[in-house]
Coordinates of C-alpha atoms and ligand atoms in Angstrom, one line a residue:
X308 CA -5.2 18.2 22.5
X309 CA -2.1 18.6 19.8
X310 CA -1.1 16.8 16.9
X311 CA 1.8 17.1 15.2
X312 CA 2.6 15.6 11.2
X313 CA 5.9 13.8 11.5
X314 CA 5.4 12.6 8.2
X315 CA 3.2 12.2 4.4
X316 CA 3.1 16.0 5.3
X317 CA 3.3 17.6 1.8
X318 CA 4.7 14.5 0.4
X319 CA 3.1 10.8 0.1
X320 CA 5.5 8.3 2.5
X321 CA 5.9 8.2 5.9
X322 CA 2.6 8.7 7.5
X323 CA 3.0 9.8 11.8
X324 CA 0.7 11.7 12.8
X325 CA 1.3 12.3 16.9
X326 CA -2.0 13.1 19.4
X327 CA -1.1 14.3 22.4
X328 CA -4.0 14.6 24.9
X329 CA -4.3 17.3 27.7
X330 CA -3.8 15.0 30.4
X331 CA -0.4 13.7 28.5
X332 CA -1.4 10.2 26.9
X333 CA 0.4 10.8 23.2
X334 CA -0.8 8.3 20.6
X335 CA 0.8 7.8 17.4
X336 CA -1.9 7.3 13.8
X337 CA 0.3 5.5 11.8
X338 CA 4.5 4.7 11.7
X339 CA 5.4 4.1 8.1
X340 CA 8.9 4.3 6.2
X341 CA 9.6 7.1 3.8
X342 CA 10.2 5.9 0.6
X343 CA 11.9 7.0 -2.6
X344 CA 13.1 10.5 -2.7
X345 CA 11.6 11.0 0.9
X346 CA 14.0 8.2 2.1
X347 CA 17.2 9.8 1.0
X348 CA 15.5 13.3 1.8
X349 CA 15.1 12.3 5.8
X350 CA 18.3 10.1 5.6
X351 CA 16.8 6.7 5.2
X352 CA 14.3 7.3 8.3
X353 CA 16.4 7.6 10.8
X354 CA 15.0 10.3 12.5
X355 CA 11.5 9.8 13.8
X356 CA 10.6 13.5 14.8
X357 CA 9.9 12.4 18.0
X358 CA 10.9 10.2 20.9
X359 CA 9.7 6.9 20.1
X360 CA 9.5 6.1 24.8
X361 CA 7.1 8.9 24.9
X362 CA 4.4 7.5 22.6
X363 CA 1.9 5.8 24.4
X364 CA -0.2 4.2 22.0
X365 CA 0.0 3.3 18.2
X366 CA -3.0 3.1 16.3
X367 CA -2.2 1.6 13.1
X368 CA -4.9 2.5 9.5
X369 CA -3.4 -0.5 7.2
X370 CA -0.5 -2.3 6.3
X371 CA 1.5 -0.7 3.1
X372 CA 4.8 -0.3 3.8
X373 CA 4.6 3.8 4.4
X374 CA 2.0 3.5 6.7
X375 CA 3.6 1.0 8.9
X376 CA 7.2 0.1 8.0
X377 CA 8.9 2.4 10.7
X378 CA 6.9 0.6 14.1
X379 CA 9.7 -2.2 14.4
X380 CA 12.2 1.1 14.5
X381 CA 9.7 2.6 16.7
X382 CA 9.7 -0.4 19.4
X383 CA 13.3 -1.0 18.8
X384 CA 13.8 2.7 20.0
X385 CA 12.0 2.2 23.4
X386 CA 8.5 2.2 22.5
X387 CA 6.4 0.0 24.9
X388 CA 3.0 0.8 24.0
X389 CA 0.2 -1.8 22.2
X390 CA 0.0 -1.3 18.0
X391 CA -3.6 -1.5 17.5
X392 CA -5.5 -2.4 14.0
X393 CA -7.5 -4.8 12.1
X394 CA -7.3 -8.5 12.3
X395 CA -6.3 -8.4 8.8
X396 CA -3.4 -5.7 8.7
X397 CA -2.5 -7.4 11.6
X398 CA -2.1 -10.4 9.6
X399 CA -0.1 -8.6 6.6
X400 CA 1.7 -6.8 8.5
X401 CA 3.1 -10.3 10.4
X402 CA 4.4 -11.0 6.5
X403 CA 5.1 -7.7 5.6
X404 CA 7.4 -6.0 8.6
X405 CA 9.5 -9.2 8.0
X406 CA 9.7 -8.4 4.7
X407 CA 10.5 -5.1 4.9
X408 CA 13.7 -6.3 7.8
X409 CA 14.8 -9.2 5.2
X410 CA 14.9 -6.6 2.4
X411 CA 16.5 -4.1 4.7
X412 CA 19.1 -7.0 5.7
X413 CA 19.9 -8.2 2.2
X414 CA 20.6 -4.6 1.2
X415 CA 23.0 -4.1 3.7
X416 CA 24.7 -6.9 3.5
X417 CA 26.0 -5.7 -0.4
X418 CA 26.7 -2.2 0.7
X419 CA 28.5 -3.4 3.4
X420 CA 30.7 -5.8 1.4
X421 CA 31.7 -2.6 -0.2
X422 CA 32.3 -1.0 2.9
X423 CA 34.8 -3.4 4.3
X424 CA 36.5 -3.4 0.7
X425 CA 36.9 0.3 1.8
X426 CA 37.9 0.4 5.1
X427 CA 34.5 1.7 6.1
X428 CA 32.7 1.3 9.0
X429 CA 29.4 -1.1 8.5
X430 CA 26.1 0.6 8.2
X431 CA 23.5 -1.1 10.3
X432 CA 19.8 -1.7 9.3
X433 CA 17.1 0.3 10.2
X434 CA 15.7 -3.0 12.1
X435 CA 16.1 -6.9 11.9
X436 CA 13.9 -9.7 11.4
X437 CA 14.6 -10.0 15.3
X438 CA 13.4 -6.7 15.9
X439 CA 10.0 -6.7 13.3
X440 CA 8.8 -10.1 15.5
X441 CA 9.7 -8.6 18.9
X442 CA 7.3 -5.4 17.3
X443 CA 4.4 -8.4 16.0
X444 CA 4.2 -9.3 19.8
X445 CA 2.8 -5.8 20.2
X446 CA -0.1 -5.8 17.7
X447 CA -3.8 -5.9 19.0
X448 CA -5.6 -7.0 16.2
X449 CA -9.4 -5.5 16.6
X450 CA -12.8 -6.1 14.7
X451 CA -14.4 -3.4 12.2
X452 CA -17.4 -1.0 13.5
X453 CA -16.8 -2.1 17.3
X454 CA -15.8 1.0 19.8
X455 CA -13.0 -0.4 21.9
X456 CA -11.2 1.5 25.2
X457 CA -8.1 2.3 24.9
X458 CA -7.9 4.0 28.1
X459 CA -10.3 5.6 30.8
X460 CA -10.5 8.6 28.5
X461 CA -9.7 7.5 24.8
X462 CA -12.0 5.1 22.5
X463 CA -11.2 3.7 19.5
X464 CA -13.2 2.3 15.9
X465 CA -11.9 1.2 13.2
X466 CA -14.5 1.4 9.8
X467 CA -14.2 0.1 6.2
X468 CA -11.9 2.3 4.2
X469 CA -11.6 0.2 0.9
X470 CA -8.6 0.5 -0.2
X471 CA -6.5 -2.3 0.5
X472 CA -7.8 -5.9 2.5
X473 CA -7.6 -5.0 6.3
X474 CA -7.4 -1.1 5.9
X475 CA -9.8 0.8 8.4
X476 CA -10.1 4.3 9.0
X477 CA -9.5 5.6 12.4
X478 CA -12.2 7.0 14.3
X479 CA -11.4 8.3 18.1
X480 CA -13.0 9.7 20.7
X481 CA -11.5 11.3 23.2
X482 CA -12.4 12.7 26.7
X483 CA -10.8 16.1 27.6
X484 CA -12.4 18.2 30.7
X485 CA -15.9 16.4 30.5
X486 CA -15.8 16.7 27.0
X487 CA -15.8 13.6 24.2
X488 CA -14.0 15.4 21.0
X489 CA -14.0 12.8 18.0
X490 CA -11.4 12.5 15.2
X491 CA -10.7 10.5 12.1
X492 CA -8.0 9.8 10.8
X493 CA -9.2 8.2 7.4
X494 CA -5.7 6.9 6.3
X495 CA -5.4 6.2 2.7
X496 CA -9.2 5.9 0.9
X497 CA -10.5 3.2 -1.5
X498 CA -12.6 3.1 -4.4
X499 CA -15.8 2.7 -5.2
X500 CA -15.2 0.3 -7.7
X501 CA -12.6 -2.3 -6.3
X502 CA -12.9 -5.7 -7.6
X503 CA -12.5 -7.9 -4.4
X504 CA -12.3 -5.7 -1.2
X505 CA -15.6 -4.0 0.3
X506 CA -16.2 -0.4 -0.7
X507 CA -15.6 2.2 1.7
X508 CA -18.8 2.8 4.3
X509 CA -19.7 6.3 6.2
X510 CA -18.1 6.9 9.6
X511 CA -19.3 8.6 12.7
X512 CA -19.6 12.3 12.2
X513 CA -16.1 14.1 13.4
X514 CA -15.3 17.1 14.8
X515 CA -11.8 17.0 13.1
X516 CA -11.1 15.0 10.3
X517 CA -6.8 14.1 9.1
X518 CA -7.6 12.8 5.3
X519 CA -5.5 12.2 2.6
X520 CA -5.1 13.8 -0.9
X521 CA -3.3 11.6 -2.9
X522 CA -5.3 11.8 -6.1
X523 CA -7.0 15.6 -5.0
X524 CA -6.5 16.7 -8.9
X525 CA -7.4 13.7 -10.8
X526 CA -10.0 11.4 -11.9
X527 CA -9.5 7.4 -12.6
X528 CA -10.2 6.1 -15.7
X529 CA -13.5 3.9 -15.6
X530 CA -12.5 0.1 -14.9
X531 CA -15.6 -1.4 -16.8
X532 CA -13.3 -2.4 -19.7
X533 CA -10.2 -2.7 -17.9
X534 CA -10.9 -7.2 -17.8
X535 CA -11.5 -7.0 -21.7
X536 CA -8.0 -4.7 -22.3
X537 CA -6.1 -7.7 -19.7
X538 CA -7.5 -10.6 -21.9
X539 CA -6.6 -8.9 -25.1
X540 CA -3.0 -8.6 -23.5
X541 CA -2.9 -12.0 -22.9
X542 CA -4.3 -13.2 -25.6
X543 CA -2.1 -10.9 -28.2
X544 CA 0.8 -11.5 -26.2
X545 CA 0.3 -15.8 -25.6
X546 CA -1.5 -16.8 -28.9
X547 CA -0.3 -14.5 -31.0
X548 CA 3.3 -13.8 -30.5
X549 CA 3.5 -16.4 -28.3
X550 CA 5.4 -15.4 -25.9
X551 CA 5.7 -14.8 -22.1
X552 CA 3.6 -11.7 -20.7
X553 CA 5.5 -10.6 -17.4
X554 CA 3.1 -8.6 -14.9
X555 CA 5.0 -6.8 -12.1
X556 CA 2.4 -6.5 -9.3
X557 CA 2.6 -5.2 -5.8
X558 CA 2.3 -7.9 -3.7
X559 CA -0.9 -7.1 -1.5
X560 CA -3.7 -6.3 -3.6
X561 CA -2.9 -5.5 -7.1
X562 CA -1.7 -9.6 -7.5
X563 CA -4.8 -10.5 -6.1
X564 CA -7.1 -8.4 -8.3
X565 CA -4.8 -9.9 -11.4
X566 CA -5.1 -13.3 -10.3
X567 CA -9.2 -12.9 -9.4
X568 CA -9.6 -11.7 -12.9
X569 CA -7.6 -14.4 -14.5
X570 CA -9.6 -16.8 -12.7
X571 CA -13.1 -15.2 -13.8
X572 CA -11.8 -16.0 -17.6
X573 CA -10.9 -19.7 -17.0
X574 CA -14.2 -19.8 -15.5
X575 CA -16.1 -18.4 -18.4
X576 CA -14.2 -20.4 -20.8
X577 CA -11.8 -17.4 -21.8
X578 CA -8.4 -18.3 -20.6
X579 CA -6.4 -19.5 -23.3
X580 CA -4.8 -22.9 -22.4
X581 CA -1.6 -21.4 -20.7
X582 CA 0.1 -22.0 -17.4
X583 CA 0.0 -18.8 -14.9
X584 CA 2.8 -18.5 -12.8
X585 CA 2.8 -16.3 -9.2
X586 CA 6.5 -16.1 -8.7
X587 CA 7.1 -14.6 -5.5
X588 CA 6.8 -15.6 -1.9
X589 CA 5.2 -12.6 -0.3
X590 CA 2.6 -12.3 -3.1
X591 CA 1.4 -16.1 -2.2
X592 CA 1.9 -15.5 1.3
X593 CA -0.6 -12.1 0.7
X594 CA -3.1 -14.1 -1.1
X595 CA -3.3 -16.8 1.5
X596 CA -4.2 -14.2 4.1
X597 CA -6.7 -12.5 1.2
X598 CA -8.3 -16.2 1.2
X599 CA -8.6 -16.2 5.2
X600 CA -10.7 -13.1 5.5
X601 CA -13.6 -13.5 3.3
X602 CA -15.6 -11.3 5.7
X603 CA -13.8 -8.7 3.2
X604 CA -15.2 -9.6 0.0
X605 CA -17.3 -7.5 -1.6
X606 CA -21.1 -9.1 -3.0
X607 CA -19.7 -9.6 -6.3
X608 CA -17.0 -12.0 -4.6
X609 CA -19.3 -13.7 -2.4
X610 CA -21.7 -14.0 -5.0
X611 CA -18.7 -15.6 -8.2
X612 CA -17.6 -17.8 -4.5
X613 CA -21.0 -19.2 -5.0
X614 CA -20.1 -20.9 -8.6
X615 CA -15.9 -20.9 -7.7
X616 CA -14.9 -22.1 -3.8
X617 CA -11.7 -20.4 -4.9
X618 CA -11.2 -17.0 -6.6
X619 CA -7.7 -17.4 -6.5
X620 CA -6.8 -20.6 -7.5
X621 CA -7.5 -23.0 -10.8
X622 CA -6.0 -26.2 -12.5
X623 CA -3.5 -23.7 -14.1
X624 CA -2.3 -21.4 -11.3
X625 CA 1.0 -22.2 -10.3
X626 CA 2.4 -20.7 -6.9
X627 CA 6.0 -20.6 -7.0
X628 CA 8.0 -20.1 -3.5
X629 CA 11.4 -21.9 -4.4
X630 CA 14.1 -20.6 -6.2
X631 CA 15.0 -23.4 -8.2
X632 CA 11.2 -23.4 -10.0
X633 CA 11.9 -20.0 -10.7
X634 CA 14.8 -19.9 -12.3
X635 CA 13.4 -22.7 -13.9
X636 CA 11.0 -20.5 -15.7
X637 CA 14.4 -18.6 -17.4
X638 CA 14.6 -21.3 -19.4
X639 CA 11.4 -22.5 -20.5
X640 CA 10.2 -21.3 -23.7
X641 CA 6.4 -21.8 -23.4
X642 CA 4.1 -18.8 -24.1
X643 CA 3.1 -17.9 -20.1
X644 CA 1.8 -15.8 -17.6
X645 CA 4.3 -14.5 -14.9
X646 CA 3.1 -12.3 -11.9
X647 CA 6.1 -11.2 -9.7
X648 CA 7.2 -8.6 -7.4
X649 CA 7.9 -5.9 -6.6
X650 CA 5.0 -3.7 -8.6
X651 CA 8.2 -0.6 -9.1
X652 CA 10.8 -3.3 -10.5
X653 CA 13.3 -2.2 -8.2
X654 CA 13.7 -5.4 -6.4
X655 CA 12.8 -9.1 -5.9
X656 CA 12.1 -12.0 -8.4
X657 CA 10.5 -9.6 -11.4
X658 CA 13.9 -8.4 -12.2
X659 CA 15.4 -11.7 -13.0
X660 CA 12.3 -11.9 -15.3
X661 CA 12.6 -8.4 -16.9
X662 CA 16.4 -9.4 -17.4
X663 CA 15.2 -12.4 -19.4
X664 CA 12.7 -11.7 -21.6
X665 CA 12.6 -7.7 -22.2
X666 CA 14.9 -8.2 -25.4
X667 CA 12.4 -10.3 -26.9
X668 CA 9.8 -8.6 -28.8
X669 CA 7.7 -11.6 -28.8
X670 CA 7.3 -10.8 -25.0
X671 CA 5.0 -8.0 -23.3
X672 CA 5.6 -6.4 -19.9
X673 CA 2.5 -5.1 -18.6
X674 CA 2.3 -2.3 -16.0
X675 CA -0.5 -2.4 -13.7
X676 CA 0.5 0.0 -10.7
X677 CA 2.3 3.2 -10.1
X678 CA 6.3 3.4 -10.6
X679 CA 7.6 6.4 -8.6
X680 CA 10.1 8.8 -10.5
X681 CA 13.6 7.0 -10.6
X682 CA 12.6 3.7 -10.4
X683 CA 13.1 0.9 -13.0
X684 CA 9.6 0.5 -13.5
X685 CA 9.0 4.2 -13.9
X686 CA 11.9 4.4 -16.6
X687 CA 10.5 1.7 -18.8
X688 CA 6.6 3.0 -18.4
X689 CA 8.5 6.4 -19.8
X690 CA 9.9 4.1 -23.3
X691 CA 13.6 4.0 -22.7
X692 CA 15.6 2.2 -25.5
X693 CA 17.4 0.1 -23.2
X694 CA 17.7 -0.4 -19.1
X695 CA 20.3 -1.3 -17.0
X696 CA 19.8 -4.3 -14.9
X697 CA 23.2 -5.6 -12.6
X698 CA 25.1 -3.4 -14.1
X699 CA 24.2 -4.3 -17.7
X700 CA 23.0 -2.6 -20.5
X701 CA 19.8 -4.4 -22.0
X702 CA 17.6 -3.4 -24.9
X703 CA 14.0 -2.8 -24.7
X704 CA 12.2 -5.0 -27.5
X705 CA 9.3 -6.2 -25.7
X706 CA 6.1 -4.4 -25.9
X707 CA 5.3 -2.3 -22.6
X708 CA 1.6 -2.0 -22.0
X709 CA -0.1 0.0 -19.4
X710 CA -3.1 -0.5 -17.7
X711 CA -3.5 3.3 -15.6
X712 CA -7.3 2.1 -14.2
X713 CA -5.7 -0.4 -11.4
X714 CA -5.7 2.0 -8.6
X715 CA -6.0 1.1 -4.9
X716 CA -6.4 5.1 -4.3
X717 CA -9.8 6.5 -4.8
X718 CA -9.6 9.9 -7.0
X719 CA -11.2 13.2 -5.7
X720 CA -14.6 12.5 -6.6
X721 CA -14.5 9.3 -5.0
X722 CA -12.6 10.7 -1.9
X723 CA -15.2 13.5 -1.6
X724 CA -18.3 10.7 -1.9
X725 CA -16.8 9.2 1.0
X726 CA -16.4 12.2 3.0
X727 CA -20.0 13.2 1.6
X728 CA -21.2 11.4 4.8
X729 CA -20.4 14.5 6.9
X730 CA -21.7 17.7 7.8
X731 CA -19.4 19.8 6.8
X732 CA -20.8 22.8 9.7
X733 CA -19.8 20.1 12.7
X734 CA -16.0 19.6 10.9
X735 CA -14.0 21.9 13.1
X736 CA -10.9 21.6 11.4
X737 CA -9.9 19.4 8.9
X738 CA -6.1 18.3 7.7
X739 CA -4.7 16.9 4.2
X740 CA -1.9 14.9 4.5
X741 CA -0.4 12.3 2.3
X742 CA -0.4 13.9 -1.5
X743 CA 2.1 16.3 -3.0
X744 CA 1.4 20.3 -2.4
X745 CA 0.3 21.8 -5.3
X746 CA -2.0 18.4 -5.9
X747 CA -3.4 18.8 -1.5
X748 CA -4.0 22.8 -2.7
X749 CA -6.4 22.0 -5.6
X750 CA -8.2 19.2 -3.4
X751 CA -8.5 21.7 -0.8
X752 CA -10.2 23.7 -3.6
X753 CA -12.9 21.0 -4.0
X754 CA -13.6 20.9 -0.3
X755 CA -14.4 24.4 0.3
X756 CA -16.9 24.6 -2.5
X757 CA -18.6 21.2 -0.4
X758 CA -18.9 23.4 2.6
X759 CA -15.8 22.1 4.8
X760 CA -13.5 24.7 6.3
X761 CA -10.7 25.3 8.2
X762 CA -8.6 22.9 5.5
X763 CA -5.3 23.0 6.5
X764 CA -2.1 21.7 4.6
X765 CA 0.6 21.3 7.2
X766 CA 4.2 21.2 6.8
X767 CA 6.5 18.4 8.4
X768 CA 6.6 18.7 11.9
X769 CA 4.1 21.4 12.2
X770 CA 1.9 21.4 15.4
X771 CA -1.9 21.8 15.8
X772 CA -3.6 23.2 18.8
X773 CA -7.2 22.1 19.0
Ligands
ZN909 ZN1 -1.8 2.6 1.3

């Protein structure tokens, strides 16, 4: 077989990684959206590196956004194939590819006012909302640790990755001459020590193994303290000062482990007697699926669910979906807790928030995720005076706190435990994708001295012979 890396090849967005069997059958691991940089870089993604009619099967290792943002662009050039992955991602993804359209829509539609204003021609989206449902009708949603047939001569199995609710890594095997040749494709790896989601579990020995390297230099912080520092935030921020303590969270996963913490504390007795506030659609949409698959929970969830029926819900907990309640919250005064998205701050209901209360040094915005170079949230994590929001110039009074331990990424050591499952003598080959260069080199470092070999670090659009 060949594979080709049409994306997250020396970079971390836009995972494709393209199998193309000897007797022809071409399936694709993954279809996600460059981001950032990477999106301007391969001019906004409209260039797939391959012709999407050709591919005969997607195989899909969870929902973020640059893992499988690009598959309504993939159907809506000509791909007829099925998109298989978990039930879960299956389930974000339904929430999240219309998302990613809407955003991708809205956009547009101010760029293109501008346009017109100019004389320009329109630009067009990458897809709709039309085309991410048409793409939804093509998603095979399949249970973990259960081989299914793809075809007469390709198997597939999804197993527990950690990482985020739903995410599986890949595990094929695939007939060629009489022979079964197995690969995983691992997609993005969780840790060991995530609050809500199971850890990540062995998987059948490979003979070639795609992995990623995102974190191949560095090692977490521990997270044993990381409730205490939250509940000092609040309270510091609430009783003290009180005033409002903005969190900007990534909608799938980091809200949830927020929201699961702050419900251990009222619990225990520890919340102080403040209103929480979720103020953002997707993020309640996300934690209603979390709620739906419980066969995710990890023992320490489905032990607290033994003393709470809810982990993300009390008295407290307000869920906002309509505009007017959140503009609503502008105005109030009262000393609060807001979760919103986006976790970068370059879009969606946080910035109205940030806009409102960052002047205010009774106020504390509290980073809990990572803010790629040039984007809002990156600029305030780096202390800037003031920040431009709508075009206008705002001082930075509030406090900006930043909790570096939330991490849906496991770091080398824990990315090496999972891999410690292998012997490393049957590994053929093995491939890092998905981490910056200099960061795959010094993973690929680590692996050697484990006993793997053949570590290769391929370039975009490089192709494999195996
Ligand atoms: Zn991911």
């Amino acid at each position: 077989m060949k594979i080709k890396f049409a994306g997250a090849a020396r970079t971390v967005t836009g995972s494709k990684h393209l199998i193309t069997t000897r007797n022809g059958k071409t399936i694709l691991l993954d279809c996600g959206l460059f981001q950032g940089e990477d999106a301007k870089r391969h001019n906004y993604n409209k260039d797939l590196g391959f012709e999407a009619s050709e591919v005969d099967y997607c195989i899909l290792s969870h929902a973020h956004i640059d893992h499988s943002g690009a598959i309504p662009y993939l159907v809506k050039r000509g791909f007829k194939g099925k998109i298989y992955c978990t039930k879960a991602t299956l389930d974000l993804c339904s929430i999240m590819l219309i998302d990613s359209a809407h955003i991708q829509e809205a956009d547009l539609q101010y760029i293109n006012r501008a346009r017109i204003q100019k004389e320009l021609e329109p630009v067009e989206p990458l897809y709709t909302i039309a085309d991410a449902e048409i793409a939804l009708n093509q998603f095979v949603g399949l249970d973990y640790n259960k081989w299914s047939k793809i075809n007469d001569e390709i198997e597939v199995c999804f197993t527990i990755v950690g990482h985020i609710l739903g995410a599986g890594a890949i595990n094929l095997k695939i007939k060629e001459e009489g022979q079964i040749h197995t690969l995983c494709y691992t997609g993005d790896i969780g840790r060991n020590q995530h609050k809500i989601i199971k850890h990540p579990e062995s998987f059948p020995q490979a003979d070639y193994i795609i992995t990623e390297a995102t974190y191949g230099n560095r090692l977490h912080d521990n997270t044993s303290t990381t409730e205490n520092k939250l509940l000092d935030i609040v309270e510091d921020t609430c009783i003290r000062k009180k005033g409002k303590l903005i969190i900007p969270a990534f909608s799938v996963g980091r809200t949830q482990e927020i929201i699961y913490a702050l419900d251990q504390f009222e619990t225990q007795g520890k919340l102080p007697h403040i209103n929480v506030y979720v103020d953002s659609p997707l993020s309640t949409n996300a934690t209603e699926i979390m709620r739906n698959h419980p066969e995710s929970f990890n023992q320490e969830v489905v032990n607290y669910l033994k003393i709470d029926s809810d982990p993300f819900g009390f008295n407290r907990l307000k869920y906002i979906r309509n505009v007017e309640e959140s503009k609503a919250l502008n105005n109030s005064n009262e000393p609060c807790i807001i979760i919103s998205a986006s976790g970068m701050m370059e879009g969606g209901r946080v910035v109205h928030h940030l806009r409102n209360n960052i002047s205010d040094k009774k106020n504390t915005i509290l980073i809990v995720g990572y803010c790629a170079p040039f984007t809002l949230g990156n600029r305030i994590m780096q202390g800037v005076e003031t920040i431009k929001i709508y075009g206008e110039e705002i001082p930075v009074k509030a406090d900006i706190k930043i909790l570096t331990e939330y991490s849906a990424h496991g770091d080398y050591q824990e990315m090496i435990d999972y891999l410690s499952c292998q012997d490393p003598l049957k590994v053929k080959e093995m491939y890092l994708v998905h981490g910056n260069y200099e960061v795959q080199q010094e993973y690929r470092e680590k692996l050697l001295e484990k006993g793997f070999k053949n570590i290769r670090i391929p370039d975009e659009n490089s192709e494999y012979l195996i």
